[in-house]
Amino acid sequence: MTEQTASRRVVTNMSLSLDGHYAEPDNPVDMSWVLPYAVTDVARDHLTSLWEPATTALLGRVNAEGFLGFWPTVIGMEGADPRDEAFAKWLVETDKAVLSSTLGEAPWERTTIIDKPTAEAVADLKSTGGGDILVLSSASVIKALLAADMVDRLALTVFPLFLGGGPRLFDDGLPAGKWELAAQTAGEHGTLSLVYDRVR
């Protein structure tokens, strides 16, 4: 195993409300509550710090359809923030792995469809060379990796509002373990970015 392969990290990124939810209780696909905070310097710089060392984007099917339907349209968009445009270009140009049992073939370039359990798929990705494997806001994928204790870096953007219910990222019964704070930034609207590394 090469040093590069050995150091390939699994990095997960998720936005959470202050009361610990990643989606609203009544409409889990409506992410309008995120938008005022997602365009802050803190959120944009946070995402940039995550994708720059990554060479693979890992998504669930629903998130893949959302991300890959929207982000390519940002390239060349008038008035687009350069950080948003840089992320969009990275997402289009990088290797993408989409976990799905229903998609037969990928409608996106540089994309592989993987019909395997999450932990098995990620173990396969980790065995190949490259930079970080970045899981972009796909809750089902992140939850499966947390349950399997396969997350090396846990990145969170916390927004100062209560959703009052909805799905949680951290379920009871996760493997006990210690995390070390690697980065923290607070900014506009009370947005907080936190990055934790798993201590093994």
Short mmCIF file of C-alpha atoms in Angstrom, two decimals:
data_model
loop_
_atom_site.label_atom_id
_atom_site.label_comp_id
_atom_site.label_asym_id
_atom_site.label_seq_id
_atom_site.Cartn_x
_atom_site.Cartn_y
_atom_site.Cartn_z
CA MET A 1 0.00 0.00 0.00
CA THR A 2 1.47 3.35 -0.98
CA GLU A 3 1.67 6.24 1.43
CA GLN A 4 -0.84 8.18 -0.68
CA THR A 5 -3.33 5.32 -0.62
CA ALA A 6 -2.84 4.82 3.11
CA SER A 7 -3.61 8.46 3.80
CA ARG A 8 -6.73 8.69 1.64
CA ARG A 9 -9.31 10.23 3.96
CA VAL A 10 -13.07 9.96 3.98
CA VAL A 11 -14.36 13.49 4.56
CA THR A 12 -18.06 14.17 5.13
CA ASN A 13 -19.77 17.55 4.94
CA MET A 14 -23.22 18.41 6.25
CA SER A 15 -25.23 21.49 7.21
CA LEU A 16 -27.10 21.29 10.51
CA SER A 17 -29.55 23.45 12.40
CA LEU A 18 -28.61 24.41 15.94
CA ASP A 19 -31.04 21.79 17.26
CA GLY A 20 -29.24 19.08 15.30
CA HIS A 21 -31.39 18.51 12.20
CA TYR A 22 -30.34 18.42 8.55
CA ALA A 23 -33.81 18.76 7.04
CA GLU A 24 -37.20 20.13 7.95
CA PRO A 25 -39.75 17.72 9.44
CA ASP A 26 -42.49 18.24 6.85
CA ASN A 27 -40.45 18.76 3.68
CA PRO A 28 -37.05 17.05 3.78
CA VAL A 29 -36.11 18.15 0.24
CA ASP A 30 -36.76 21.86 0.89
CA MET A 31 -33.39 23.37 1.71
CA SER A 32 -34.50 27.01 1.61
CA TRP A 33 -33.60 27.33 5.31
CA VAL A 34 -29.95 26.77 4.34
CA LEU A 35 -29.73 29.40 1.61
CA PRO A 36 -29.18 32.59 3.66
CA TYR A 37 -26.25 30.91 5.39
CA ALA A 38 -24.79 28.95 2.45
CA VAL A 39 -23.77 32.17 0.69
CA THR A 40 -21.71 33.50 3.62
CA ASP A 41 -17.93 33.73 3.44
CA VAL A 42 -17.69 31.16 6.24
CA ALA A 43 -19.74 28.57 4.34
CA ARG A 44 -18.01 29.21 1.00
CA ASP A 45 -14.51 29.11 2.49
CA HIS A 46 -15.43 25.97 4.46
CA LEU A 47 -16.53 24.14 1.30
CA THR A 48 -13.43 25.31 -0.58
CA SER A 49 -11.16 23.91 2.15
CA LEU A 50 -12.91 20.54 1.76
CA TRP A 51 -12.96 20.10 -2.01
CA GLU A 52 -9.44 21.38 -2.76
CA PRO A 53 -7.69 18.24 -1.34
CA ALA A 54 -10.39 15.88 -2.67
CA THR A 55 -10.20 13.87 -5.89
CA THR A 56 -13.47 11.95 -5.57
CA ALA A 57 -16.98 13.20 -4.81
CA LEU A 58 -19.24 10.58 -3.23
CA LEU A 59 -23.00 11.13 -3.33
CA GLY A 60 -26.24 9.29 -2.87
CA ARG A 61 -28.57 9.30 -5.89
CA VAL A 62 -30.94 12.02 -4.63
CA ASN A 63 -28.10 14.37 -3.78
CA ALA A 64 -26.34 13.58 -7.03
CA GLU A 65 -29.42 14.63 -8.97
CA GLY A 66 -29.67 17.85 -6.97
CA PHE A 67 -25.97 18.77 -6.98
CA LEU A 68 -25.29 17.77 -10.58
CA GLY A 69 -28.48 19.40 -11.78
CA PHE A 70 -27.63 22.75 -10.19
CA TRP A 71 -23.87 23.27 -9.86
CA PRO A 72 -22.83 23.01 -13.53
CA THR A 73 -25.20 25.93 -14.25
CA VAL A 74 -23.09 28.15 -11.97
CA ILE A 75 -20.10 27.95 -14.35
CA GLY A 76 -20.06 31.18 -16.32
CA MET A 77 -23.12 32.52 -14.47
CA GLU A 78 -23.13 36.30 -14.35
CA GLY A 79 -22.25 37.56 -10.87
CA ALA A 80 -21.33 34.11 -9.55
CA ASP A 81 -18.98 34.13 -6.58
CA PRO A 82 -15.57 32.83 -7.75
CA ARG A 83 -15.59 30.24 -4.94
CA ASP A 84 -18.94 28.88 -6.12
CA GLU A 85 -17.72 28.73 -9.70
CA ALA A 86 -14.49 26.99 -8.65
CA PHE A 87 -16.46 24.36 -6.72
CA ALA A 88 -18.79 23.86 -9.69
CA LYS A 89 -15.84 23.30 -12.03
CA TRP A 90 -14.27 20.86 -9.57
CA LEU A 91 -17.54 18.93 -9.26
CA VAL A 92 -17.89 18.62 -13.04
CA GLU A 93 -14.25 17.67 -13.62
CA THR A 94 -13.57 15.37 -10.66
CA ASP A 95 -14.36 11.67 -10.42
CA LYS A 96 -17.79 11.08 -8.95
CA ALA A 97 -19.15 7.94 -7.32
CA VAL A 98 -22.92 7.72 -6.90
CA LEU A 99 -24.41 5.06 -4.64
CA SER A 100 -27.62 3.79 -6.19
CA SER A 101 -29.50 0.54 -6.67
CA THR A 102 -31.90 2.12 -9.17
CA LEU A 103 -29.69 4.01 -11.64
CA GLY A 104 -28.52 1.78 -14.47
CA GLU A 105 -26.05 4.23 -15.94
CA ALA A 106 -24.77 7.64 -15.01
CA PRO A 107 -26.26 10.65 -16.81
CA TRP A 108 -23.19 12.68 -15.76
CA GLU A 109 -19.63 12.68 -17.04
CA ARG A 110 -16.81 11.14 -14.99
CA THR A 111 -19.37 9.30 -12.85
CA THR A 112 -19.47 5.69 -11.69
CA ILE A 113 -22.67 4.16 -10.33
CA ILE A 114 -22.02 1.81 -7.41
CA ASP A 115 -24.67 -0.66 -6.29
CA LYS A 116 -23.05 -1.91 -3.08
CA PRO A 117 -23.45 -1.26 0.64
CA THR A 118 -21.91 2.11 1.53
CA ALA A 119 -19.10 0.77 3.72
CA GLU A 120 -18.06 -1.74 1.07
CA ALA A 121 -18.11 0.90 -1.69
CA VAL A 122 -15.98 3.27 0.38
CA ALA A 123 -13.49 0.53 1.29
CA ASP A 124 -13.06 -0.07 -2.44
CA LEU A 125 -12.54 3.66 -3.09
CA LYS A 126 -10.02 3.91 -0.25
CA SER A 127 -8.00 1.07 -1.77
CA THR A 128 -7.34 3.16 -4.87
CA GLY A 129 -4.91 6.07 -5.05
CA GLY A 130 -5.95 9.67 -4.87
CA GLY A 131 -6.83 12.49 -2.54
CA ASP A 132 -9.73 12.81 -0.13
CA ILE A 133 -13.08 11.17 -0.78
CA LEU A 134 -15.59 13.96 -0.13
CA VAL A 135 -19.16 13.04 0.79
CA LEU A 136 -21.32 16.04 -0.12
CA SER A 137 -24.34 16.42 2.16
CA SER A 138 -25.70 12.93 1.44
CA ALA A 139 -27.21 12.12 4.82
CA SER A 140 -27.87 8.43 4.16
CA VAL A 141 -24.27 7.92 3.04
CA ILE A 142 -22.80 9.88 5.95
CA LYS A 143 -24.97 8.05 8.49
CA ALA A 144 -23.87 4.67 7.12
CA LEU A 145 -20.21 5.71 7.27
CA LEU A 146 -20.56 7.03 10.83
CA ALA A 147 -22.19 3.75 11.86
CA ALA A 148 -19.27 1.84 10.30
CA ASP A 149 -16.73 4.22 11.92
CA MET A 150 -15.27 5.02 8.49
CA VAL A 151 -15.34 8.84 8.67
CA ASP A 152 -11.86 10.35 9.03
CA ARG A 153 -12.86 14.02 8.91
CA LEU A 154 -16.29 15.29 9.94
CA ALA A 155 -17.10 18.76 8.60
CA LEU A 156 -20.20 20.59 9.80
CA THR A 157 -21.70 23.97 9.08
CA VAL A 158 -24.04 24.91 11.92
CA PHE A 159 -26.73 27.50 11.28
CA PRO A 160 -28.29 29.40 14.22
CA LEU A 161 -31.91 28.36 13.90
CA PHE A 162 -34.11 25.61 15.27
CA LEU A 163 -36.02 23.48 12.76
CA GLY A 164 -38.08 22.03 15.62
CA GLY A 165 -37.90 18.49 14.27
CA GLY A 166 -36.87 16.47 11.26
CA PRO A 167 -34.16 13.88 10.66
CA ARG A 168 -30.98 13.96 12.71
CA LEU A 169 -27.47 13.19 11.49
CA PHE A 170 -26.31 11.55 14.71
CA ASP A 171 -28.43 8.56 15.65
CA ASP A 172 -28.15 6.75 18.96
CA GLY A 173 -25.95 3.69 18.85
CA LEU A 174 -23.04 5.13 16.88
CA PRO A 175 -19.63 3.65 17.74
CA ALA A 176 -18.07 5.47 20.69
CA GLY A 177 -15.01 7.46 19.73
CA LYS A 178 -13.05 10.64 20.19
CA TRP A 179 -12.76 13.51 17.73
CA GLU A 180 -10.23 16.32 17.61
CA LEU A 181 -11.18 19.84 16.52
CA ALA A 182 -9.10 20.66 13.42
CA ALA A 183 -10.69 23.99 12.42
CA GLN A 184 -13.40 26.38 13.54
CA THR A 185 -14.70 29.61 12.06
CA ALA A 186 -17.60 31.84 13.02
CA GLY A 187 -19.07 34.46 10.71
CA GLU A 188 -22.05 36.32 9.30
CA HIS A 189 -25.51 35.46 10.61
CA GLY A 190 -23.88 33.36 13.33
CA THR A 191 -22.78 30.72 10.84
CA LEU A 192 -20.27 28.33 12.39
CA SER A 193 -18.02 25.93 10.49
CA LEU A 194 -16.48 23.06 12.44
CA VAL A 195 -14.04 20.41 11.25
CA TYR A 196 -13.24 17.37 13.41
CA ASP A 197 -10.72 14.62 12.77
CA ARG A 198 -11.32 11.12 14.08
CA VAL A 199 -8.78 10.08 16.70
CA ARG A 200 -7.87 6.44 16.11
#
